[in-house]
Amino acid sequence: MVNQLSKFSPNLAERTKPLRDLLSKRNQWYWGSEQDRAFLDLKNDLNSARTLALFEPNRETRVSADASSYGLGAILRQKQTDGTWKPVAYVLRSMTQTEQRYAQIEKEALALTWACERLNQYLLGSKFTLETDHKPLIPLLSTKNLEDLPIR
C-alpha cells in the first residue's frame, strides 16, 4: 500500500529506510525506537490530506530531483494561474547496494536522468526546467557538445 501511495509522499525512500533494513537477510530483525519513529511518521504522512494538481501541458513545468545516501526522489511541479507552484507528481525509489557506492555527483546525475525517464509521460514533447541542488553537476548538464565533457 505504501508504494502505491508514494506519489503523494515526498522523501519516502529516505524516511522508510529503518523499516526496509528489517527486510535484509544480512540484518538481525530488531524493532527499536528508530523503526517506531519511521512507522509513526509514515502513518501520519499517509493520513494527511495532500492533493496533487492536474497536469496541464501548456503550463510552465519544473522537475526537481535529488539523491540522498539511500534513495532518489523527484517532484514535478507546475505554475498555476494564481502564480503558485503545485506538485503534479512525486516519484521516488531506493538505491541498490551498488548505486549507494556511487560518487555524489553520479548519484545526482542518476536522480535527474531517472526522474526524466520516470516522468516521461508528462515531459515528452514539452518544454520544462530541470532543477538540481548539486552545483558541480550544472556545467556537465549545460554543455551541448559531448567533446567538451571531461574524459573519465
XYZ file of C-alpha atoms in Angstrom:
152
model
C 0.000 0.000 0.000
C 2.792 2.420 0.849
C 4.399 2.040 -2.576
C 1.065 2.752 -4.271
C 0.712 5.992 -2.319
C 4.341 7.055 -2.776
C 3.460 9.677 -5.388
C 1.745 11.637 -2.599
C 4.635 11.332 -0.158
C 7.937 13.126 -0.729
C 11.214 11.612 0.568
C 9.607 8.243 1.209
C 12.712 6.186 0.406
C 14.788 8.089 2.944
C 12.092 8.034 5.614
C 11.352 4.302 5.332
C 14.972 3.129 5.390
C 14.794 1.886 9.024
C 11.798 -0.265 8.052
C 13.333 -1.543 4.811
C 16.512 -2.510 6.669
C 14.429 -5.057 8.594
C 13.815 -6.918 5.308
C 17.508 -7.535 4.613
C 18.709 -11.087 5.231
C 22.037 -9.705 6.455
C 20.417 -7.814 9.342
C 19.063 -9.253 12.540
C 15.383 -8.368 12.886
C 15.046 -5.845 15.714
C 12.258 -3.284 16.153
C 13.615 -0.297 18.034
C 12.837 3.369 18.544
C 14.185 4.272 15.082
C 11.725 1.873 13.423
C 8.935 3.150 15.671
C 9.592 6.748 14.598
C 9.738 5.779 10.913
C 6.468 3.843 11.177
C 4.625 6.642 13.010
C 5.980 9.255 10.586
C 4.809 7.148 7.654
C 1.393 6.567 9.219
C 0.889 10.281 9.918
C 2.039 11.228 6.430
C -0.345 8.824 4.721
C -3.229 10.098 6.866
C -2.598 13.738 5.956
C -4.625 15.378 3.225
C -2.306 16.120 0.315
C -3.603 16.957 -3.119
C -1.846 16.965 -6.451
C -2.586 19.392 -9.257
C -3.737 18.139 -12.632
C -1.102 18.228 -15.345
C -1.681 20.943 -17.944
C 0.653 20.652 -20.980
C 0.648 24.409 -21.669
C 1.789 25.467 -18.183
C 5.347 26.192 -17.071
C 6.795 22.936 -15.716
C 9.721 22.159 -13.414
C 11.281 18.856 -12.435
C 13.409 18.874 -9.271
C 15.404 15.759 -8.448
C 17.687 14.881 -5.571
C 19.710 11.953 -4.306
C 20.417 11.013 -0.716
C 22.634 8.248 0.596
C 19.881 5.670 0.164
C 17.289 6.943 -2.301
C 16.313 9.037 -5.285
C 13.397 11.419 -5.370
C 11.860 13.918 -7.734
C 8.906 16.237 -7.914
C 7.098 17.527 -10.985
C 5.580 20.963 -10.342
C 3.574 23.352 -12.474
C 2.854 27.047 -12.181
C -0.814 27.656 -11.514
C -2.921 30.560 -12.762
C -2.528 32.304 -9.380
C 1.292 32.155 -9.712
C 1.867 29.415 -7.138
C 3.704 26.183 -7.890
C 1.774 22.975 -7.162
C 3.047 19.398 -7.220
C 1.729 17.200 -10.014
C 3.668 14.059 -9.103
C 6.243 12.769 -6.655
C 8.437 9.843 -7.668
C 10.982 8.041 -5.545
C 12.885 4.841 -5.181
C 15.601 3.319 -3.040
C 19.063 2.869 -4.467
C 20.598 -0.538 -4.987
C 23.658 -1.517 -2.959
C 25.822 -0.741 -5.994
C 24.226 2.673 -6.558
C 24.803 3.571 -2.902
C 28.552 3.347 -3.591
C 28.419 5.914 -6.429
C 30.116 9.278 -6.007
C 27.664 12.029 -5.042
C 27.821 13.683 -8.469
C 26.918 10.336 -10.069
C 24.010 9.891 -7.643
C 22.694 13.351 -8.505
C 23.036 12.688 -12.252
C 21.267 9.354 -11.768
C 18.433 11.130 -9.926
C 17.948 13.594 -12.785
C 18.027 11.018 -15.586
C 15.825 8.591 -13.649
C 13.312 11.389 -12.909
C 13.064 12.288 -16.604
C 12.581 8.633 -17.535
C 10.007 8.064 -14.815
C 8.047 11.232 -15.613
C 8.295 10.836 -19.390
C 4.516 10.665 -19.867
C 4.379 14.300 -18.723
C 7.634 15.534 -20.243
C 7.795 14.104 -23.765
C 7.201 16.879 -26.275
C 7.035 19.533 -23.548
C 9.424 22.276 -22.583
C 10.444 22.011 -18.914
C 13.091 23.194 -16.479
C 15.274 20.606 -14.769
C 16.444 21.660 -11.293
C 19.249 20.312 -9.130
C 20.805 21.438 -5.868
C 24.176 19.907 -6.805
C 26.272 22.757 -8.206
C 29.116 20.629 -9.696
C 26.559 18.959 -11.969
C 25.449 22.189 -13.662
C 28.455 22.601 -16.044
C 28.101 18.975 -17.129
C 24.429 19.435 -17.951
C 24.910 22.840 -19.568
C 27.327 21.701 -22.286
C 25.819 20.872 -25.654
C 28.956 19.311 -27.136
C 29.915 15.894 -25.760
C 33.565 16.563 -26.630
C 33.584 19.369 -24.045
C 32.894 16.889 -21.225
C 35.869 15.658 -19.178
C 37.109 12.201 -20.140
C 36.832 9.662 -17.396
